[in-house]
């Protein structure tokens, strides 16, 4: 059974940094691309970033480009999101999601974790 | 990158069929057969219902179907059931990134 467990969320001041982690199990992690998707309180889903199986292809939403960095460690079955220069509008539940295939370009989010909440406020 | 356009809400009675539209552009929905649909119940993580426009993952009821015409994709739910009441989101590839629709709240009357 696919399991994705996010961690690292919390309350952070504007301008500060936070690093999210996602621990994956129940599948061969390095066979799949991975995504981060967020959902602000009471709002819809927003794709944040994605990474291919070998980190060779990476994409970001315009809203986070230059501030967030996605990475993965296939040896540790883990996905990360380094978030810098955080803003109030980054407040959201952040989901880690497994893609359907190894590549980022044809693989939407498939299996989802339960999310970790990030609150940006002074 | 703009969000795909979905109606804010749709409703139907048990047993009926409903269709949710998802309108994009020639840069996303219109260019790729890579539209997916997600169901989200309150307080729960999203669940993939349709991928690549019309394919269903294992375990998803065949009451759910997807299609596309031009820049607009559609999700149809037939034989509406109470447990179908949820938020539904479309998602499309758009060249090195993915974009979601604003979501549609389905109410089963």
mmCIF file with all atom_site columns, N, CA, C and O in Angstrom, chain A residues 35 37 39 43-47 57-59 61-62 95 100-101 104-110 112-114, chain B residues 1 34 36 38 40 43-48 51-52 57 87 89 91 93 96-103:
data_model
loop_
_atom_site.group_PDB
_atom_site.id
_atom_site.type_symbol
_atom_site.label_atom_id
_atom_site.label_alt_id
_atom_site.label_comp_id
_atom_site.label_asym_id
_atom_site.label_entity_id
_atom_site.label_seq_id
_atom_site.pdbx_PDB_ins_code
_atom_site.Cartn_x
_atom_site.Cartn_y
_atom_site.Cartn_z
_atom_site.occupancy
_atom_site.B_iso_or_equiv
_atom_site.pdbx_formal_charge
_atom_site.auth_seq_id
_atom_site.auth_comp_id
_atom_site.auth_asym_id
_atom_site.auth_atom_id
_atom_site.pdbx_PDB_model_num
ATOM 1   N N  . UNK A 1 35  ? 5.215   15.033 -6.737  1.00 0.00 ? 35  UNK A N  1
ATOM 2   C CA . UNK A 1 35  ? 4.671   16.385 -6.781  1.00 0.00 ? 35  UNK A CA 1
ATOM 3   C C  . UNK A 1 35  ? 4.462   16.932 -5.364  1.00 0.00 ? 35  UNK A C  1
ATOM 4   O O  . UNK A 1 35  ? 4.235   16.170 -4.426  1.00 0.00 ? 35  UNK A O  1
ATOM 5   N N  . UNK A 1 37  ? 1.621   19.681 -3.885  1.00 0.00 ? 37  UNK A N  1
ATOM 6   C CA . UNK A 1 37  ? 0.400   20.425 -4.190  1.00 0.00 ? 37  UNK A CA 1
ATOM 7   C C  . UNK A 1 37  ? -0.074  21.047 -2.882  1.00 0.00 ? 37  UNK A C  1
ATOM 8   O O  . UNK A 1 37  ? -0.012  20.408 -1.845  1.00 0.00 ? 37  UNK A O  1
ATOM 9   N N  . UNK A 1 39  ? -3.045  23.587 -0.644  1.00 0.00 ? 39  UNK A N  1
ATOM 10  C CA . UNK A 1 39  ? -4.442  24.013 -0.563  1.00 0.00 ? 39  UNK A CA 1
ATOM 11  C C  . UNK A 1 39  ? -4.578  25.006 0.578   1.00 0.00 ? 39  UNK A C  1
ATOM 12  O O  . UNK A 1 39  ? -4.473  24.630 1.752   1.00 0.00 ? 39  UNK A O  1
ATOM 13  N N  . UNK A 1 43  ? -9.838  26.961 0.267   1.00 0.00 ? 43  UNK A N  1
ATOM 14  C CA . UNK A 1 43  ? -9.616  27.243 -1.153  1.00 0.00 ? 43  UNK A CA 1
ATOM 15  C C  . UNK A 1 43  ? -9.344  25.958 -1.941  1.00 0.00 ? 43  UNK A C  1
ATOM 16  O O  . UNK A 1 43  ? -9.397  24.862 -1.404  1.00 0.00 ? 43  UNK A O  1
ATOM 17  N N  . UNK A 1 44  ? -9.061  26.127 -3.234  1.00 0.00 ? 44  UNK A N  1
ATOM 18  C CA . UNK A 1 44  ? -8.833  24.991 -4.109  1.00 0.00 ? 44  UNK A CA 1
ATOM 19  C C  . UNK A 1 44  ? -7.389  24.509 -4.110  1.00 0.00 ? 44  UNK A C  1
ATOM 20  O O  . UNK A 1 44  ? -6.542  25.026 -3.387  1.00 0.00 ? 44  UNK A O  1
ATOM 21  N N  . UNK A 1 45  ? -7.145  23.506 -4.946  1.00 0.00 ? 45  UNK A N  1
ATOM 22  C CA . UNK A 1 45  ? -5.818  22.931 -5.054  1.00 0.00 ? 45  UNK A CA 1
ATOM 23  C C  . UNK A 1 45  ? -4.928  23.777 -5.960  1.00 0.00 ? 45  UNK A C  1
ATOM 24  O O  . UNK A 1 45  ? -5.397  24.338 -6.962  1.00 0.00 ? 45  UNK A O  1
ATOM 25  N N  . UNK A 1 46  ? -3.661  23.867 -5.598  1.00 0.00 ? 46  UNK A N  1
ATOM 26  C CA . UNK A 1 46  ? -2.682  24.586 -6.419  1.00 0.00 ? 46  UNK A CA 1
ATOM 27  C C  . UNK A 1 46  ? -1.434  23.728 -6.541  1.00 0.00 ? 46  UNK A C  1
ATOM 28  O O  . UNK A 1 46  ? -0.801  23.397 -5.539  1.00 0.00 ? 46  UNK A O  1
ATOM 29  N N  . UNK A 1 47  ? -1.067  23.384 -7.760  1.00 0.00 ? 47  UNK A N  1
ATOM 30  C CA . UNK A 1 47  ? 0.176   22.650 -7.990  1.00 0.00 ? 47  UNK A CA 1
ATOM 31  C C  . UNK A 1 47  ? 1.338   23.567 -7.660  1.00 0.00 ? 47  UNK A C  1
ATOM 32  O O  . UNK A 1 47  ? 1.375   24.724 -8.077  1.00 0.00 ? 47  UNK A O  1
ATOM 33  N N  . UNK A 1 57  ? 14.233  16.368 -14.417 1.00 0.00 ? 57  UNK A N  1
ATOM 34  C CA . UNK A 1 57  ? 13.216  17.311 -14.854 1.00 0.00 ? 57  UNK A CA 1
ATOM 35  C C  . UNK A 1 57  ? 12.504  17.856 -13.616 1.00 0.00 ? 57  UNK A C  1
ATOM 36  O O  . UNK A 1 57  ? 11.996  17.079 -12.798 1.00 0.00 ? 57  UNK A O  1
ATOM 37  N N  . UNK A 1 58  ? 12.495  19.170 -13.502 1.00 0.00 ? 58  UNK A N  1
ATOM 38  C CA . UNK A 1 58  ? 11.884  19.839 -12.342 1.00 0.00 ? 58  UNK A CA 1
ATOM 39  C C  . UNK A 1 58  ? 11.047  21.002 -12.838 1.00 0.00 ? 58  UNK A C  1
ATOM 40  O O  . UNK A 1 58  ? 11.438  21.703 -13.775 1.00 0.00 ? 58  UNK A O  1
ATOM 41  N N  . UNK A 1 59  ? 9.893   21.205 -12.204 1.00 0.00 ? 59  UNK A N  1
ATOM 42  C CA . UNK A 1 59  ? 9.051   22.327 -12.564 1.00 0.00 ? 59  UNK A CA 1
ATOM 43  C C  . UNK A 1 59  ? 8.489   23.015 -11.335 1.00 0.00 ? 59  UNK A C  1
ATOM 44  O O  . UNK A 1 59  ? 8.331   22.386 -10.273 1.00 0.00 ? 59  UNK A O  1
ATOM 45  N N  . UNK A 1 61  ? 5.509   26.199 -10.042 1.00 0.00 ? 61  UNK A N  1
ATOM 46  C CA . UNK A 1 61  ? 4.479   27.188 -10.334 1.00 0.00 ? 61  UNK A CA 1
ATOM 47  C C  . UNK A 1 61  ? 5.128   28.567 -10.299 1.00 0.00 ? 61  UNK A C  1
ATOM 48  O O  . UNK A 1 61  ? 6.082   28.800 -9.554  1.00 0.00 ? 61  UNK A O  1
ATOM 49  N N  . UNK A 1 62  ? 4.599   29.482 -11.087 1.00 0.00 ? 62  UNK A N  1
ATOM 50  C CA . UNK A 1 62  ? 5.151   30.841 -11.118 1.00 0.00 ? 62  UNK A CA 1
ATOM 51  C C  . UNK A 1 62  ? 5.124   31.479 -9.738  1.00 0.00 ? 62  UNK A C  1
ATOM 52  O O  . UNK A 1 62  ? 5.995   32.274 -9.399  1.00 0.00 ? 62  UNK A O  1
ATOM 53  N N  . UNK A 1 95  ? 0.479   19.058 0.342   1.00 0.00 ? 95  UNK A N  1
ATOM 54  C CA . UNK A 1 95  ? 0.384   17.624 0.078   1.00 0.00 ? 95  UNK A CA 1
ATOM 55  C C  . UNK A 1 95  ? 1.577   17.149 -0.747  1.00 0.00 ? 95  UNK A C  1
ATOM 56  O O  . UNK A 1 95  ? 1.979   17.814 -1.717  1.00 0.00 ? 95  UNK A O  1
ATOM 57  N N  . UNK A 1 100 ? 2.008   9.089  -11.575 1.00 0.00 ? 100 UNK A N  1
ATOM 58  C CA . UNK A 1 100 ? 1.645   7.798  -12.131 1.00 0.00 ? 100 UNK A CA 1
ATOM 59  C C  . UNK A 1 100 ? 2.820   7.079  -12.776 1.00 0.00 ? 100 UNK A C  1
ATOM 60  O O  . UNK A 1 100 ? 2.833   5.848  -12.874 1.00 0.00 ? 100 UNK A O  1
ATOM 61  N N  . UNK A 1 101 ? 3.803   7.864  -13.243 1.00 0.00 ? 101 UNK A N  1
ATOM 62  C CA . UNK A 1 101 ? 4.948   7.269  -13.942 1.00 0.00 ? 101 UNK A CA 1
ATOM 63  C C  . UNK A 1 101 ? 6.241   7.926  -13.484 1.00 0.00 ? 101 UNK A C  1
ATOM 64  O O  . UNK A 1 101 ? 6.235   8.781  -12.612 1.00 0.00 ? 101 UNK A O  1
ATOM 65  N N  . UNK A 1 104 ? 7.917   13.558 -15.282 1.00 0.00 ? 104 UNK A N  1
ATOM 66  C CA . UNK A 1 104 ? 7.088   14.640 -14.777 1.00 0.00 ? 104 UNK A CA 1
ATOM 67  C C  . UNK A 1 104 ? 6.088   15.111 -15.827 1.00 0.00 ? 104 UNK A C  1
ATOM 68  O O  . UNK A 1 104 ? 4.979   15.535 -15.487 1.00 0.00 ? 104 UNK A O  1
ATOM 69  N N  . UNK A 1 105 ? 6.452   14.975 -17.099 1.00 0.00 ? 105 UNK A N  1
ATOM 70  C CA . UNK A 1 105 ? 5.690   15.611 -18.160 1.00 0.00 ? 105 UNK A CA 1
ATOM 71  C C  . UNK A 1 105 ? 4.374   14.905 -18.475 1.00 0.00 ? 105 UNK A C  1
ATOM 72  O O  . UNK A 1 105 ? 3.503   15.502 -19.094 1.00 0.00 ? 105 UNK A O  1
ATOM 73  N N  . UNK A 1 106 ? 4.222   13.660 -18.109 1.00 0.00 ? 106 UNK A N  1
ATOM 74  C CA . UNK A 1 106 ? 2.971   12.965 -18.446 1.00 0.00 ? 106 UNK A CA 1
ATOM 75  C C  . UNK A 1 106 ? 2.300   12.343 -17.229 1.00 0.00 ? 106 UNK A C  1
ATOM 76  O O  . UNK A 1 106 ? 1.350   11.570 -17.384 1.00 0.00 ? 106 UNK A O  1
ATOM 77  N N  . UNK A 1 107 ? 2.767   12.678 -16.053 1.00 0.00 ? 107 UNK A N  1
ATOM 78  C CA . UNK A 1 107 ? 2.313   11.989 -14.849 1.00 0.00 ? 107 UNK A CA 1
ATOM 79  C C  . UNK A 1 107 ? 1.709   12.946 -13.830 1.00 0.00 ? 107 UNK A C  1
ATOM 80  O O  . UNK A 1 107 ? 2.433   13.581 -13.073 1.00 0.00 ? 107 UNK A O  1
ATOM 81  N N  . UNK A 1 108 ? 0.383   13.039 -13.770 1.00 0.00 ? 108 UNK A N  1
ATOM 82  C CA . UNK A 1 108 ? -0.243  13.893 -12.766 1.00 0.00 ? 108 UNK A CA 1
ATOM 83  C C  . UNK A 1 108 ? -0.130  13.263 -11.386 1.00 0.00 ? 108 UNK A C  1
ATOM 84  O O  . UNK A 1 108 ? 0.207   12.089 -11.255 1.00 0.00 ? 108 UNK A O  1
ATOM 85  N N  . UNK A 1 109 ? -0.448  14.032 -10.344 1.00 0.00 ? 109 UNK A N  1
ATOM 86  C CA . UNK A 1 109 ? -0.494  13.442 -9.001  1.00 0.00 ? 109 UNK A CA 1
ATOM 87  C C  . UNK A 1 109 ? -1.476  12.279 -8.972  1.00 0.00 ? 109 UNK A C  1
ATOM 88  O O  . UNK A 1 109 ? -2.561  12.358 -9.540  1.00 0.00 ? 109 UNK A O  1
ATOM 89  N N  . UNK A 1 110 ? -1.097  11.197 -8.317  1.00 0.00 ? 110 UNK A N  1
ATOM 90  C CA . UNK A 1 110 ? -1.939  10.006 -8.287  1.00 0.00 ? 110 UNK A CA 1
ATOM 91  C C  . UNK A 1 110 ? -2.321  9.660  -6.855  1.00 0.00 ? 110 UNK A C  1
ATOM 92  O O  . UNK A 1 110 ? -3.458  9.772  -6.463  1.00 0.00 ? 110 UNK A O  1
ATOM 93  N N  . UNK A 1 112 ? -1.924  10.466 -2.778  1.00 0.00 ? 112 UNK A N  1
ATOM 94  C CA . UNK A 1 112 ? -1.663  11.662 -1.977  1.00 0.00 ? 112 UNK A CA 1
ATOM 95  C C  . UNK A 1 112 ? -1.443  11.310 -0.509  1.00 0.00 ? 112 UNK A C  1
ATOM 96  O O  . UNK A 1 112 ? -2.033  10.367 0.010   1.00 0.00 ? 112 UNK A O  1
ATOM 97  N N  . UNK A 1 113 ? -0.596  12.128 0.153   1.00 0.00 ? 113 UNK A N  1
ATOM 98  C CA . UNK A 1 113 ? -0.474  12.025 1.597   1.00 0.00 ? 113 UNK A CA 1
ATOM 99  C C  . UNK A 1 113 ? -1.601  12.788 2.261   1.00 0.00 ? 113 UNK A C  1
ATOM 100 O O  . UNK A 1 113 ? -2.529  13.251 1.584   1.00 0.00 ? 113 UNK A O  1
ATOM 101 N N  . UNK A 1 114 ? -1.529  12.954 3.569   1.00 0.00 ? 114 UNK A N  1
ATOM 102 C CA . UNK A 1 114 ? -2.565  13.682 4.312   1.00 0.00 ? 114 UNK A CA 1
ATOM 103 C C  . UNK A 1 114 ? -2.226  15.144 4.490   1.00 0.00 ? 114 UNK A C  1
ATOM 104 O O  . UNK A 1 114 ? -3.067  15.928 4.942   1.00 0.00 ? 114 UNK A O  1
ATOM 105 N N  . UNK B 2 1   ? 0.587   31.505 -15.873 1.00 0.00 ? 1   UNK B N  1
ATOM 106 C CA . UNK B 2 1   ? -0.254  30.307 -15.876 1.00 0.00 ? 1   UNK B CA 1
ATOM 107 C C  . UNK B 2 1   ? -1.547  30.592 -15.124 1.00 0.00 ? 1   UNK B C  1
ATOM 108 O O  . UNK B 2 1   ? -1.532  30.931 -13.951 1.00 0.00 ? 1   UNK B O  1
ATOM 109 N N  . UNK B 2 34  ? -3.926  15.059 -21.340 1.00 0.00 ? 34  UNK B N  1
ATOM 110 C CA . UNK B 2 34  ? -3.380  14.822 -20.002 1.00 0.00 ? 34  UNK B CA 1
ATOM 111 C C  . UNK B 2 34  ? -4.214  15.508 -18.933 1.00 0.00 ? 34  UNK B C  1
ATOM 112 O O  . UNK B 2 34  ? -3.669  16.074 -17.982 1.00 0.00 ? 34  UNK B O  1
ATOM 113 N N  . UNK B 2 36  ? -6.635  15.271 -15.800 1.00 0.00 ? 36  UNK B N  1
ATOM 114 C CA . UNK B 2 36  ? -7.021  14.362 -14.732 1.00 0.00 ? 36  UNK B CA 1
ATOM 115 C C  . UNK B 2 36  ? -8.096  15.028 -13.874 1.00 0.00 ? 36  UNK B C  1
ATOM 116 O O  . UNK B 2 36  ? -8.243  16.253 -13.894 1.00 0.00 ? 36  UNK B O  1
ATOM 117 N N  . UNK B 2 38  ? -10.044 14.905 -9.913  1.00 0.00 ? 38  UNK B N  1
ATOM 118 C CA . UNK B 2 38  ? -9.897  14.495 -8.521  1.00 0.00 ? 38  UNK B CA 1
ATOM 119 C C  . UNK B 2 38  ? -11.180 14.755 -7.752  1.00 0.00 ? 38  UNK B C  1
ATOM 120 O O  . UNK B 2 38  ? -11.856 15.761 -7.985  1.00 0.00 ? 38  UNK B O  1
ATOM 121 N N  . UNK B 2 40  ? -12.584 15.254 -3.832  1.00 0.00 ? 40  UNK B N  1
ATOM 122 C CA . UNK B 2 40  ? -12.125 15.553 -2.481  1.00 0.00 ? 40  UNK B CA 1
ATOM 123 C C  . UNK B 2 40  ? -13.311 15.733 -1.542  1.00 0.00 ? 40  UNK B C  1
ATOM 124 O O  . UNK B 2 40  ? -14.107 16.649 -1.713  1.00 0.00 ? 40  UNK B O  1
ATOM 125 N N  . UNK B 2 43  ? -12.136 17.568 4.529   1.00 0.00 ? 43  UNK B N  1
ATOM 126 C CA . UNK B 2 43  ? -11.130 17.103 5.472   1.00 0.00 ? 43  UNK B CA 1
ATOM 127 C C  . UNK B 2 43  ? -10.298 15.934 4.999   1.00 0.00 ? 43  UNK B C  1
ATOM 128 O O  . UNK B 2 43  ? -9.481  15.407 5.770   1.00 0.00 ? 43  UNK B O  1
ATOM 129 N N  . UNK B 2 44  ? -10.467 15.547 3.742   1.00 0.00 ? 44  UNK B N  1
ATOM 130 C CA . UNK B 2 44  ? -9.735  14.398 3.204   1.00 0.00 ? 44  UNK B CA 1
ATOM 131 C C  . UNK B 2 44  ? -8.799  14.832 2.089   1.00 0.00 ? 44  UNK B C  1
ATOM 132 O O  . UNK B 2 44  ? -8.944  15.896 1.505   1.00 0.00 ? 44  UNK B O  1
ATOM 133 N N  . UNK B 2 45  ? -7.830  13.952 1.798   1.00 0.00 ? 45  UNK B N  1
ATOM 134 C CA . UNK B 2 45  ? -6.934  14.194 0.679   1.00 0.00 ? 45  UNK B CA 1
ATOM 135 C C  . UNK B 2 45  ? -7.675  13.930 -0.628  1.00 0.00 ? 45  UNK B C  1
ATOM 136 O O  . UNK B 2 45  ? -8.619  13.134 -0.667  1.00 0.00 ? 45  UNK B O  1
ATOM 137 N N  . UNK B 2 46  ? -7.271  14.579 -1.699  1.00 0.00 ? 46  UNK B N  1
ATOM 138 C CA . UNK B 2 46  ? -7.881  14.318 -3.004  1.00 0.00 ? 46  UNK B CA 1
ATOM 139 C C  . UNK B 2 46  ? -7.654  12.878 -3.445  1.00 0.00 ? 46  UNK B C  1
ATOM 140 O O  . UNK B 2 46  ? -6.683  12.233 -3.049  1.00 0.00 ? 46  UNK B O  1
ATOM 141 N N  . UNK B 2 47  ? -8.562  12.402 -4.310  1.00 0.00 ? 47  UNK B N  1
ATOM 142 C CA . UNK B 2 47  ? -8.475  11.050 -4.864  1.00 0.00 ? 47  UNK B CA 1
ATOM 143 C C  . UNK B 2 47  ? -8.560  11.148 -6.374  1.00 0.00 ? 47  UNK B C  1
ATOM 144 O O  . UNK B 2 47  ? -9.446  11.801 -6.920  1.00 0.00 ? 47  UNK B O  1
ATOM 145 N N  . UNK B 2 48  ? -7.627  10.497 -7.060  1.00 0.00 ? 48  UNK B N  1
ATOM 146 C CA . UNK B 2 48  ? -7.626  10.500 -8.515  1.00 0.00 ? 48  UNK B CA 1
ATOM 147 C C  . UNK B 2 48  ? -8.787  9.663  -9.044  1.00 0.00 ? 48  UNK B C  1
ATOM 148 O O  . UNK B 2 48  ? -8.913  8.483  -8.701  1.00 0.00 ? 48  UNK B O  1
ATOM 149 N N  . UNK B 2 51  ? -7.646  9.917  -15.344 1.00 0.00 ? 51  UNK B N  1
ATOM 150 C CA . UNK B 2 51  ? -6.383  10.425 -15.821 1.00 0.00 ? 51  UNK B CA 1
ATOM 151 C C  . UNK B 2 51  ? -6.314  10.257 -17.343 1.00 0.00 ? 51  UNK B C  1
ATOM 152 O O  . UNK B 2 51  ? -7.085  9.497  -17.929 1.00 0.00 ? 51  UNK B O  1
ATOM 153 N N  . UNK B 2 52  ? -5.415  10.990 -17.940 1.00 0.00 ? 52  UNK B N  1
ATOM 154 C CA . UNK B 2 52  ? -5.269  10.997 -19.412 1.00 0.00 ? 52  UNK B CA 1
ATOM 155 C C  . UNK B 2 52  ? -6.624  11.166 -20.090 1.00 0.00 ? 52  UNK B C  1
ATOM 156 O O  . UNK B 2 52  ? -6.931  10.503 -21.086 1.00 0.00 ? 52  UNK B O  1
ATOM 157 N N  . UNK B 2 57  ? -8.516  4.881  -12.865 1.00 0.00 ? 57  UNK B N  1
ATOM 158 C CA . UNK B 2 57  ? -7.623  4.018  -12.064 1.00 0.00 ? 57  UNK B CA 1
ATOM 159 C C  . UNK B 2 57  ? -8.389  2.804  -11.555 1.00 0.00 ? 57  UNK B C  1
ATOM 160 O O  . UNK B 2 57  ? -9.623  2.832  -11.450 1.00 0.00 ? 57  UNK B O  1
ATOM 161 N N  . UNK B 2 87  ? -16.090 17.884 -3.540  1.00 0.00 ? 87  UNK B N  1
ATOM 162 C CA . UNK B 2 87  ? -15.492 18.848 -4.454  1.00 0.00 ? 87  UNK B CA 1
ATOM 163 C C  . UNK B 2 87  ? -14.732 18.088 -5.537  1.00 0.00 ? 87  UNK B C  1
ATOM 164 O O  . UNK B 2 87  ? -14.084 17.070 -5.251  1.00 0.00 ? 87  UNK B O  1
ATOM 165 N N  . UNK B 2 89  ? -11.979 18.531 -8.849  1.00 0.00 ? 89  UNK B N  1
ATOM 166 C CA . UNK B 2 89  ? -10.982 19.388 -9.471  1.00 0.00 ? 89  UNK B CA 1
ATOM 167 C C  . UNK B 2 89  ? -10.453 18.747 -10.739 1.00 0.00 ? 89  UNK B C  1
ATOM 168 O O  . UNK B 2 89  ? -10.150 17.550 -10.753 1.00 0.00 ? 89  UNK B O  1
ATOM 169 N N  . UNK B 2 91  ? -7.317  18.935 -13.676 1.00 0.00 ? 91  UNK B N  1
ATOM 170 C CA . UNK B 2 91  ? -5.893  19.266 -13.676 1.00 0.00 ? 91  UNK B CA 1
ATOM 171 C C  . UNK B 2 91  ? -5.346  18.944 -15.058 1.00 0.00 ? 91  UNK B C  1
ATOM 172 O O  . UNK B 2 91  ? -5.700  17.909 -15.642 1.00 0.00 ? 91  UNK B O  1
ATOM 173 N N  . UNK B 2 93  ? -1.723  19.144 -17.758 1.00 0.00 ? 93  UNK B N  1
ATOM 174 C CA . UNK B 2 93  ? -0.331  19.463 -18.015 1.00 0.00 ? 93  UNK B CA 1
ATOM 175 C C  . UNK B 2 93  ? -0.285  20.721 -18.873 1.00 0.00 ? 93  UNK B C  1
ATOM 176 O O  . UNK B 2 93  ? -1.149  20.956 -19.720 1.00 0.00 ? 93  UNK B O  1
ATOM 177 N N  . UNK B 2 96  ? 5.941   21.619 -18.628 1.00 0.00 ? 96  UNK B N  1
ATOM 178 C CA . UNK B 2 96  ? 6.835   21.527 -17.458 1.00 0.00 ? 96  UNK B CA 1
ATOM 179 C C  . UNK B 2 96  ? 6.117   21.909 -16.171 1.00 0.00 ? 96  UNK B C  1
ATOM 180 O O  . UNK B 2 96  ? 6.743   21.997 -15.120 1.00 0.00 ? 96  UNK B O  1
ATOM 181 N N  . UNK B 2 97  ? 4.812   22.163 -16.256 1.00 0.00 ? 97  UNK B N  1
ATOM 182 C CA . UNK B 2 97  ? 4.086   22.393 -15.026 1.00 0.00 ? 97  UNK B CA 1
ATOM 183 C C  . UNK B 2 97  ? 2.658   21.867 -15.172 1.00 0.00 ? 97  UNK B C  1
ATOM 184 O O  . UNK B 2 97  ? 2.232   21.477 -16.252 1.00 0.00 ? 97  UNK B O  1
ATOM 185 N N  . UNK B 2 98  ? 1.984   21.816 -14.055 1.00 0.00 ? 98  UNK B N  1
ATOM 186 C CA . UNK B 2 98  ? 0.605   21.347 -14.024 1.00 0.00 ? 98  UNK B CA 1
ATOM 187 C C  . UNK B 2 98  ? -0.278  22.453 -13.452 1.00 0.00 ? 98  UNK B C  1
ATOM 188 O O  . UNK B 2 98  ? 0.163   23.253 -12.626 1.00 0.00 ? 98  UNK B O  1
ATOM 189 N N  . UNK B 2 99  ? -1.519  22.510 -13.914 1.00 0.00 ? 99  UNK B N  1
ATOM 190 C CA . UNK B 2 99  ? -2.418  23.553 -13.450 1.00 0.00 ? 99  UNK B CA 1
ATOM 191 C C  . UNK B 2 99  ? -3.763  22.932 -13.091 1.00 0.00 ? 99  UNK B C  1
ATOM 192 O O  . UNK B 2 99  ? -4.272  22.050 -13.798 1.00 0.00 ? 99  UNK B O  1
ATOM 193 N N  . UNK B 2 100 ? -4.322  23.372 -11.972 1.00 0.00 ? 100 UNK B N  1
ATOM 194 C CA . UNK B 2 100 ? -5.616  22.874 -11.512 1.00 0.00 ? 100 UNK B CA 1
ATOM 195 C C  . UNK B 2 100 ? -6.731  23.852 -11.861 1.00 0.00 ? 100 UNK B C  1
ATOM 196 O O  . UNK B 2 100 ? -6.493  25.051 -12.063 1.00 0.00 ? 100 UNK B O  1
ATOM 197 N N  . UNK B 2 101 ? -7.934  23.332 -11.905 1.00 0.00 ? 101 UNK B N  1
ATOM 198 C CA . UNK B 2 101 ? -9.115  24.167 -11.974 1.00 0.00 ? 101 UNK B CA 1
ATOM 199 C C  . UNK B 2 101 ? -9.474  24.672 -10.589 1.00 0.00 ? 101 UNK B C  1
ATOM 200 O O  . UNK B 2 101 ? -8.929  24.209 -9.584  1.00 0.00 ? 101 UNK B O  1
ATOM 201 N N  . UNK B 2 102 ? -10.411 25.615 -10.533 1.00 0.00 ? 102 UNK B N  1
ATOM 202 C CA . UNK B 2 102 ? -10.776 26.210 -9.267  1.00 0.00 ? 102 UNK B CA 1
ATOM 203 C C  . UNK B 2 102 ? -11.640 25.322 -8.384  1.00 0.00 ? 102 UNK B C  1
ATOM 204 O O  . UNK B 2 102 ? -11.828 25.623 -7.204  1.00 0.00 ? 102 UNK B O  1
ATOM 205 N N  . UNK B 2 103 ? -12.130 24.227 -8.957  1.00 0.00 ? 103 UNK B N  1
ATOM 206 C CA . UNK B 2 103 ? -12.937 23.295 -8.169  1.00 0.00 ? 103 UNK B CA 1
ATOM 207 C C  . UNK B 2 103 ? -14.428 23.509 -8.350  1.00 0.00 ? 103 UNK B C  1
ATOM 208 O O  . UNK B 2 103 ? -14.892 24.636 -8.568  1.00 0.00 ? 103 UNK B O  1
#
